[in-house]
PDB file of C-alpha atoms in Angstrom:
ATOM      1  CA  UNK A   1       0.007  -0.033  -0.021  1.00  0.00           C
ATOM      2  CA  UNK A   2       0.801   3.693  -0.094  1.00  0.00           C
ATOM      3  CA  UNK A   3       3.189   5.148   2.459  1.00  0.00           C
ATOM      4  CA  UNK A   4       3.507   8.923   2.985  1.00  0.00           C
ATOM      5  CA  UNK A   5       6.392  10.488   4.888  1.00  0.00           C
ATOM      6  CA  UNK A   6       6.137  14.109   6.041  1.00  0.00           C
ATOM      7  CA  UNK A   7       8.827  16.494   7.348  1.00  0.00           C
ATOM      8  CA  UNK A   8       9.346  18.344   9.552  1.00  0.00           C
ATOM      9  CA  UNK A   9       7.070  17.340  12.416  1.00  0.00           C
ATOM     10  CA  UNK A  10       7.251  20.859  13.866  1.00  0.00           C
ATOM     11  CA  UNK A  11       8.223  24.158  12.264  1.00  0.00           C
ATOM     12  CA  UNK A  12       8.447  27.657  13.777  1.00  0.00           C
ATOM     13  CA  UNK A  13       8.803  30.707  11.583  1.00  0.00           C
ATOM     14  CA  UNK A  14       8.689  34.452  12.167  1.00  0.00           C
ATOM     15  CA  UNK A  15       5.604  36.231  10.917  1.00  0.00           C
ATOM     16  CA  UNK A  16       6.223  37.293   7.307  1.00  0.00           C
ATOM     17  CA  UNK A  17       8.721  34.545   6.549  1.00  0.00           C
ATOM     18  CA  UNK A  18       8.074  31.545   4.295  1.00  0.00           C
ATOM     19  CA  UNK A  19       7.321  27.975   5.482  1.00  0.00           C
ATOM     20  CA  UNK A  20       7.923  24.804   3.511  1.00  0.00           C
ATOM     21  CA  UNK A  21       6.695  21.311   4.401  1.00  0.00           C
ATOM     22  CA  UNK A  22       7.833  18.278   2.410  1.00  0.00           C
ATOM     23  CA  UNK A  23       6.251  14.898   1.768  1.00  0.00           C
ATOM     24  CA  UNK A  24       7.360  11.774  -0.052  1.00  0.00           C
ATOM     25  CA  UNK A  25       5.167   8.952  -1.287  1.00  0.00           C
ATOM     26  CA  UNK A  26       5.880   5.379  -2.211  1.00  0.00           C
ATOM     27  CA  UNK A  27       3.239   4.294  -4.736  1.00  0.00           C
ATOM     28  CA  UNK A  28       4.061   5.508  -8.221  1.00  0.00           C
ATOM     29  CA  UNK A  29       0.395   4.996  -9.159  1.00  0.00           C
ATOM     30  CA  UNK A  30      -0.731   7.828  -6.872  1.00  0.00           C
ATOM     31  CA  UNK A  31      -1.778  10.863  -8.845  1.00  0.00           C
ATOM     32  CA  UNK A  32      -3.711  13.083  -6.371  1.00  0.00           C
ATOM     33  CA  UNK A  33      -1.993  14.985  -3.587  1.00  0.00           C
ATOM     34  CA  UNK A  34      -4.083  17.131  -1.203  1.00  0.00           C
ATOM     35  CA  UNK A  35      -2.982  19.298   1.716  1.00  0.00           C
ATOM     36  CA  UNK A  36      -5.205  19.646   4.733  1.00  0.00           C
ATOM     37  CA  UNK A  37      -5.029  22.287   7.558  1.00  0.00           C
ATOM     38  CA  UNK A  38      -6.229  21.387  11.009  1.00  0.00           C
ATOM     39  CA  UNK A  39      -6.796  24.211  13.459  1.00  0.00           C
ATOM     40  CA  UNK A  40      -6.920  23.517  17.142  1.00  0.00           C
ATOM     41  CA  UNK A  41     -10.054  21.651  18.149  1.00  0.00           C
ATOM     42  CA  UNK A  42     -11.331  21.327  14.601  1.00  0.00           C
ATOM     43  CA  UNK A  43     -11.379  18.757  11.805  1.00  0.00           C
ATOM     44  CA  UNK A  44      -8.938  18.948   8.951  1.00  0.00           C
ATOM     45  CA  UNK A  45      -9.900  21.097   6.000  1.00  0.00           C
ATOM     46  CA  UNK A  46      -8.616  20.906   2.428  1.00  0.00           C
ATOM     47  CA  UNK A  47      -6.571  23.968   1.481  1.00  0.00           C
ATOM     48  CA  UNK A  48      -5.031  22.986  -1.822  1.00  0.00           C
ATOM     49  CA  UNK A  49      -4.456  19.930  -3.981  1.00  0.00           C
ATOM     50  CA  UNK A  50      -2.489  18.924  -7.030  1.00  0.00           C
ATOM     51  CA  UNK A  51      -2.684  16.218  -9.654  1.00  0.00           C
ATOM     52  CA  UNK A  52       0.228  14.560 -11.266  1.00  0.00           C
ATOM     53  CA  UNK A  53      -0.333  16.105 -14.652  1.00  0.00           C
ATOM     54  CA  UNK A  54       0.847  19.457 -13.262  1.00  0.00           C
ATOM     55  CA  UNK A  55       4.065  20.448 -11.504  1.00  0.00           C
ATOM     56  CA  UNK A  56       2.916  23.413  -9.465  1.00  0.00           C
ATOM     57  CA  UNK A  57      -0.340  25.041  -8.319  1.00  0.00           C
ATOM     58  CA  UNK A  58      -0.785  28.356  -6.514  1.00  0.00           C
ATOM     59  CA  UNK A  59      -3.630  29.884  -4.555  1.00  0.00           C
ATOM     60  CA  UNK A  60      -2.742  33.321  -3.130  1.00  0.00           C
ATOM     61  CA  UNK A  61      -0.071  32.755  -0.493  1.00  0.00           C
ATOM     62  CA  UNK A  62       0.054  28.969  -0.689  1.00  0.00           C
ATOM     63  CA  UNK A  63       1.557  26.826  -3.378  1.00  0.00           C
ATOM     64  CA  UNK A  64       2.188  23.142  -3.885  1.00  0.00           C
ATOM     65  CA  UNK A  65       4.935  21.655  -6.063  1.00  0.00           C
ATOM     66  CA  UNK A  66       5.178  18.104  -7.268  1.00  0.00           C
ATOM     67  CA  UNK A  67       8.201  16.090  -8.487  1.00  0.00           C
ATOM     68  CA  UNK A  68       6.664  12.949  -9.848  1.00  0.00           C
ATOM     69  CA  UNK A  69      10.050  11.379 -10.794  1.00  0.00           C
ATOM     70  CA  UNK A  70      11.336  11.730  -7.227  1.00  0.00           C
ATOM     71  CA  UNK A  71       7.912  11.034  -5.698  1.00  0.00           C
ATOM     72  CA  UNK A  72       7.866  14.043  -3.521  1.00  0.00           C
ATOM     73  CA  UNK A  73       5.639  17.091  -3.115  1.00  0.00           C
ATOM     74  CA  UNK A  74       5.818  20.217  -1.025  1.00  0.00           C
ATOM     75  CA  UNK A  75       3.651  22.933   0.485  1.00  0.00           C
ATOM     76  CA  UNK A  76       4.938  26.490   0.373  1.00  0.00           C
ATOM     77  CA  UNK A  77       3.343  29.255   2.510  1.00  0.00           C
ATOM     78  CA  UNK A  78       4.668  32.744   1.843  1.00  0.00           C
ATOM     79  CA  UNK A  79       4.241  35.885   3.990  1.00  0.00           C
ATOM     80  CA  UNK A  80       3.135  33.746   6.924  1.00  0.00           C
ATOM     81  CA  UNK A  81       0.594  35.196   9.351  1.00  0.00           C
ATOM     82  CA  UNK A  82      -0.394  34.095  12.896  1.00  0.00           C
ATOM     83  CA  UNK A  83      -3.603  32.596  11.510  1.00  0.00           C
ATOM     84  CA  UNK A  84      -1.481  30.149   9.484  1.00  0.00           C
ATOM     85  CA  UNK A  85      -0.460  28.429  12.811  1.00  0.00           C
ATOM     86  CA  UNK A  86      -2.017  24.945  12.602  1.00  0.00           C
ATOM     87  CA  UNK A  87      -1.209  21.300  11.910  1.00  0.00           C
ATOM     88  CA  UNK A  88      -0.772  20.570   8.198  1.00  0.00           C
ATOM     89  CA  UNK A  89      -1.247  17.114   6.679  1.00  0.00           C
ATOM     90  CA  UNK A  90      -0.246  15.932   3.269  1.00  0.00           C
ATOM     91  CA  UNK A  91      -1.929  12.961   1.646  1.00  0.00           C
ATOM     92  CA  UNK A  92      -1.775  10.806  -1.496  1.00  0.00           C
ATOM     93  CA  UNK A  93      -4.090   8.543  -3.441  1.00  0.00           C
ATOM     94  CA  UNK A  94      -4.756   7.187  -6.907  1.00  0.00           C
ATOM     95  CA  UNK A  95      -7.693   9.290  -8.114  1.00  0.00           C
ATOM     96  CA  UNK A  96      -9.290   6.672 -10.282  1.00  0.00           C
ATOM     97  CA  UNK A  97     -12.670   4.956 -10.249  1.00  0.00           C
ATOM     98  CA  UNK A  98     -12.986   2.573  -7.312  1.00  0.00           C
ATOM     99  CA  UNK A  99     -10.260   4.346  -5.304  1.00  0.00           C
ATOM    100  CA  UNK A 100     -11.472   5.618  -1.990  1.00  0.00           C
ATOM    101  CA  UNK A 101      -8.663   5.758   0.525  1.00  0.00           C
ATOM    102  CA  UNK A 102      -6.401   8.709   1.234  1.00  0.00           C
ATOM    103  CA  UNK A 103      -3.060   7.950   2.954  1.00  0.00           C
ATOM    104  CA  UNK A 104      -2.015  10.791   5.221  1.00  0.00           C
ATOM    105  CA  UNK A 105       1.311  11.928   6.429  1.00  0.00           C
ATOM    106  CA  UNK A 106       1.850  12.306  10.200  1.00  0.00           C
ATOM    107  CA  UNK A 107       1.453  16.048  10.187  1.00  0.00           C
ATOM    108  CA  UNK A 108       3.461  19.209  10.676  1.00  0.00           C
ATOM    109  CA  UNK A 109       2.741  21.592  13.490  1.00  0.00           C
ATOM    110  CA  UNK A 110       3.420  25.097  12.154  1.00  0.00           C
ATOM    111  CA  UNK A 111       3.834  27.945  14.554  1.00  0.00           C
ATOM    112  CA  UNK A 112       4.052  31.463  13.290  1.00  0.00           C
ATOM    113  CA  UNK A 113       5.659  33.819  15.802  1.00  0.00           C
ATOM    114  CA  UNK A 114       4.333  37.387  15.731  1.00  0.00           C
TER     115      UNK A 114
ATOM    116  CA  UNK B   1     -26.197  23.149   5.517  1.00  0.00           C
ATOM    117  CA  UNK B   2     -24.368  21.765   8.550  1.00  0.00           C
ATOM    118  CA  UNK B   3     -21.880  19.631   6.577  1.00  0.00           C
ATOM    119  CA  UNK B   4     -20.543  16.736   8.668  1.00  0.00           C
ATOM    120  CA  UNK B   5     -21.623  16.553  12.321  1.00  0.00           C
ATOM    121  CA  UNK B   6     -20.476  14.106  15.057  1.00  0.00           C
ATOM    122  CA  UNK B   7     -22.108  13.057  18.262  1.00  0.00           C
ATOM    123  CA  UNK B   8     -20.905  13.174  21.016  1.00  0.00           C
ATOM    124  CA  UNK B   9     -18.075  15.656  21.173  1.00  0.00           C
ATOM    125  CA  UNK B  10     -16.491  14.151  24.304  1.00  0.00           C
ATOM    126  CA  UNK B  11     -16.881  10.844  26.066  1.00  0.00           C
ATOM    127  CA  UNK B  12     -15.148   8.977  28.911  1.00  0.00           C
ATOM    128  CA  UNK B  13     -15.561   5.235  29.084  1.00  0.00           C
ATOM    129  CA  UNK B  14     -14.310   2.573  31.472  1.00  0.00           C
ATOM    130  CA  UNK B  15     -12.509  -0.425  30.060  1.00  0.00           C
ATOM    131  CA  UNK B  16     -14.997  -2.997  28.741  1.00  0.00           C
ATOM    132  CA  UNK B  17     -17.871  -0.599  28.222  1.00  0.00           C
ATOM    133  CA  UNK B  18     -19.434  -0.129  24.764  1.00  0.00           C
ATOM    134  CA  UNK B  19     -20.506   2.937  22.902  1.00  0.00           C
ATOM    135  CA  UNK B  20     -21.523   4.203  19.489  1.00  0.00           C
ATOM    136  CA  UNK B  21     -20.279   7.314  17.726  1.00  0.00           C
ATOM    137  CA  UNK B  22     -22.645   8.905  15.275  1.00  0.00           C
ATOM    138  CA  UNK B  23     -21.697  10.736  12.084  1.00  0.00           C
ATOM    139  CA  UNK B  24     -24.217  12.553   9.965  1.00  0.00           C
ATOM    140  CA  UNK B  25     -23.744  14.447   6.679  1.00  0.00           C
ATOM    141  CA  UNK B  26     -26.248  16.547   4.766  1.00  0.00           C
ATOM    142  CA  UNK B  27     -24.293  16.837   1.495  1.00  0.00           C
ATOM    143  CA  UNK B  28     -25.722  13.732  -0.081  1.00  0.00           C
ATOM    144  CA  UNK B  29     -22.230  12.162  -0.268  1.00  0.00           C
ATOM    145  CA  UNK B  30     -21.893   8.558  -1.192  1.00  0.00           C
ATOM    146  CA  UNK B  31     -18.590   7.883   0.618  1.00  0.00           C
ATOM    147  CA  UNK B  32     -18.063   8.090   4.396  1.00  0.00           C
ATOM    148  CA  UNK B  33     -15.028   7.382   6.544  1.00  0.00           C
ATOM    149  CA  UNK B  34     -13.964   6.952  10.130  1.00  0.00           C
ATOM    150  CA  UNK B  35     -10.433   7.962  11.188  1.00  0.00           C
ATOM    151  CA  UNK B  36      -8.625   8.013  14.462  1.00  0.00           C
ATOM    152  CA  UNK B  37      -5.983  10.619  15.267  1.00  0.00           C
ATOM    153  CA  UNK B  38      -3.248   9.982  17.779  1.00  0.00           C
ATOM    154  CA  UNK B  39      -0.302  12.232  18.637  1.00  0.00           C
ATOM    155  CA  UNK B  40       2.486  11.783  16.121  1.00  0.00           C
ATOM    156  CA  UNK B  41       0.474   9.295  14.141  1.00  0.00           C
ATOM    157  CA  UNK B  42      -1.545  11.443  11.780  1.00  0.00           C
ATOM    158  CA  UNK B  43      -4.901  10.230  10.597  1.00  0.00           C
ATOM    159  CA  UNK B  44      -5.479   6.508  10.262  1.00  0.00           C
ATOM    160  CA  UNK B  45      -8.430   5.018   8.514  1.00  0.00           C
ATOM    161  CA  UNK B  46     -10.552   2.663  10.602  1.00  0.00           C
ATOM    162  CA  UNK B  47     -13.500   1.761   8.310  1.00  0.00           C
ATOM    163  CA  UNK B  48     -15.161   3.313   5.337  1.00  0.00           C
ATOM    164  CA  UNK B  49     -18.358   2.986   3.317  1.00  0.00           C
ATOM    165  CA  UNK B  50     -18.896   3.557  -0.415  1.00  0.00           C
ATOM    166  CA  UNK B  51     -22.686   3.638  -0.137  1.00  0.00           C
ATOM    167  CA  UNK B  52     -25.697   2.799   1.936  1.00  0.00           C
ATOM    168  CA  UNK B  53     -25.501  -0.715   3.280  1.00  0.00           C
ATOM    169  CA  UNK B  54     -21.798  -1.158   2.488  1.00  0.00           C
ATOM    170  CA  UNK B  55     -18.756  -1.100   4.734  1.00  0.00           C
ATOM    171  CA  UNK B  56     -15.066  -1.959   4.348  1.00  0.00           C
ATOM    172  CA  UNK B  57     -12.000  -2.187   6.565  1.00  0.00           C
ATOM    173  CA  UNK B  58      -9.368   0.476   6.608  1.00  0.00           C
ATOM    174  CA  UNK B  59      -5.880   0.404   8.090  1.00  0.00           C
ATOM    175  CA  UNK B  60      -6.789  -0.129  11.745  1.00  0.00           C
ATOM    176  CA  UNK B  61     -10.177  -1.885  11.971  1.00  0.00           C
ATOM    177  CA  UNK B  62      -9.635  -4.192  14.954  1.00  0.00           C
ATOM    178  CA  UNK B  63     -11.874  -3.520  17.944  1.00  0.00           C
ATOM    179  CA  UNK B  64     -14.362  -1.412  15.904  1.00  0.00           C
ATOM    180  CA  UNK B  65     -17.541  -2.093  13.981  1.00  0.00           C
ATOM    181  CA  UNK B  66     -19.482   0.136  11.644  1.00  0.00           C
ATOM    182  CA  UNK B  67     -22.880   0.350  10.043  1.00  0.00           C
ATOM    183  CA  UNK B  68     -24.343   2.471   7.227  1.00  0.00           C
ATOM    184  CA  UNK B  69     -28.097   1.811   7.301  1.00  0.00           C
ATOM    185  CA  UNK B  70     -28.929   5.270   5.911  1.00  0.00           C
ATOM    186  CA  UNK B  71     -26.923   7.202   3.311  1.00  0.00           C
ATOM    187  CA  UNK B  72     -26.517  10.247   5.591  1.00  0.00           C
ATOM    188  CA  UNK B  73     -25.374   8.351   8.689  1.00  0.00           C
ATOM    189  CA  UNK B  74     -22.277   6.309   9.479  1.00  0.00           C
ATOM    190  CA  UNK B  75     -21.971   4.742  12.949  1.00  0.00           C
ATOM    191  CA  UNK B  76     -18.796   3.595  14.675  1.00  0.00           C
ATOM    192  CA  UNK B  77     -19.149   1.096  17.460  1.00  0.00           C
ATOM    193  CA  UNK B  78     -16.837  -0.028  20.218  1.00  0.00           C
ATOM    194  CA  UNK B  79     -18.039  -3.250  21.663  1.00  0.00           C
ATOM    195  CA  UNK B  80     -15.579  -3.559  24.554  1.00  0.00           C
ATOM    196  CA  UNK B  81     -13.504  -0.366  24.932  1.00  0.00           C
ATOM    197  CA  UNK B  82      -9.808  -0.607  25.733  1.00  0.00           C
ATOM    198  CA  UNK B  83      -7.349   2.144  26.850  1.00  0.00           C
ATOM    199  CA  UNK B  84      -5.604   1.767  23.472  1.00  0.00           C
ATOM    200  CA  UNK B  85      -8.705   3.182  21.878  1.00  0.00           C
ATOM    201  CA  UNK B  86      -8.232   6.524  23.631  1.00  0.00           C
ATOM    202  CA  UNK B  87      -8.133   8.921  20.720  1.00  0.00           C
ATOM    203  CA  UNK B  88      -9.785  11.634  18.723  1.00  0.00           C
ATOM    204  CA  UNK B  89     -12.175  10.223  16.152  1.00  0.00           C
ATOM    205  CA  UNK B  90     -12.993  11.993  12.959  1.00  0.00           C
ATOM    206  CA  UNK B  91     -15.692  11.220  10.439  1.00  0.00           C
ATOM    207  CA  UNK B  92     -15.412  12.424   6.849  1.00  0.00           C
ATOM    208  CA  UNK B  93     -17.462  12.206   3.750  1.00  0.00           C
ATOM    209  CA  UNK B  94     -16.836  12.706   0.037  1.00  0.00           C
ATOM    210  CA  UNK B  95     -18.856  12.733  -3.203  1.00  0.00           C
ATOM    211  CA  UNK B  96     -18.608   9.848  -5.658  1.00  0.00           C
ATOM    212  CA  UNK B  97     -18.219  12.054  -8.707  1.00  0.00           C
ATOM    213  CA  UNK B  98     -17.853  15.556 -10.108  1.00  0.00           C
ATOM    214  CA  UNK B  99     -14.875  17.902  -9.917  1.00  0.00           C
ATOM    215  CA  UNK B 100     -14.457  17.621  -6.132  1.00  0.00           C
ATOM    216  CA  UNK B 101     -14.933  13.891  -5.844  1.00  0.00           C
ATOM    217  CA  UNK B 102     -11.517  13.371  -4.173  1.00  0.00           C
ATOM    218  CA  UNK B 103     -12.025  15.950  -1.441  1.00  0.00           C
ATOM    219  CA  UNK B 104     -12.981  14.666   1.986  1.00  0.00           C
ATOM    220  CA  UNK B 105     -15.005  16.835   4.271  1.00  0.00           C
ATOM    221  CA  UNK B 106     -14.307  16.271   7.933  1.00  0.00           C
ATOM    222  CA  UNK B 107     -16.475  16.625  11.039  1.00  0.00           C
ATOM    223  CA  UNK B 108     -15.294  18.377  14.196  1.00  0.00           C
ATOM    224  CA  UNK B 109     -14.178  15.209  15.973  1.00  0.00           C
ATOM    225  CA  UNK B 110     -15.061  13.167  19.070  1.00  0.00           C
ATOM    226  CA  UNK B 111     -12.513  13.034  21.913  1.00  0.00           C
ATOM    227  CA  UNK B 112     -12.778   9.584  23.594  1.00  0.00           C
ATOM    228  CA  UNK B 113     -10.974   8.608  26.778  1.00  0.00           C
ATOM    229  CA  UNK B 114     -10.977   5.022  27.944  1.00  0.00           C
ATOM    230  CA  UNK B 115      -9.907   4.570  31.551  1.00  0.00           C
TER     231      UNK B 115
END
């Protein structure tokens, strides 16, 4: 089955700096890579996703890059703000018919210091 | 539109007791999932369902049972609770098609402590 490794487990940055979280996956058939943000006391929420037919996707201050050959993908947050403080999870799956399961990384706790 | 709701929010059990966690979604989603979240372990899939009347095992199914008698509800049961089942439980749902069919929508979680 799929295995997703996520680094670092904790990350502290100064407000305004950039933050980068990296994930690797094992199953070359995976072609859908979402990132979820979990705020304290809440359930995870999708913030951005990427499919393997593109190398990069941006949405305002967040971006995700994918290196399919190396089987790794990264989340980039620029101009970090205190409200970006949360736990971030990467995940991977094969986005085909009959595929239901997402495999999650273990999470990164991001702290943005004002 | 409430999305995904979970009942109860908190529960304390004694070893050997049983309980049922209820998940409800009002988005007409076909797929529903139960995860557990433990410190440093991320989200691990317990069971899932791809439609009313169907269930399947995930990564960590032992000690849990599920039922999906109605499309909008997915129940997670613990027949004989153990301290190892102390965790935060999340329910999620996703559509079976369309542009967002891979996105999972999560509930707020149930914090369960087994003494």
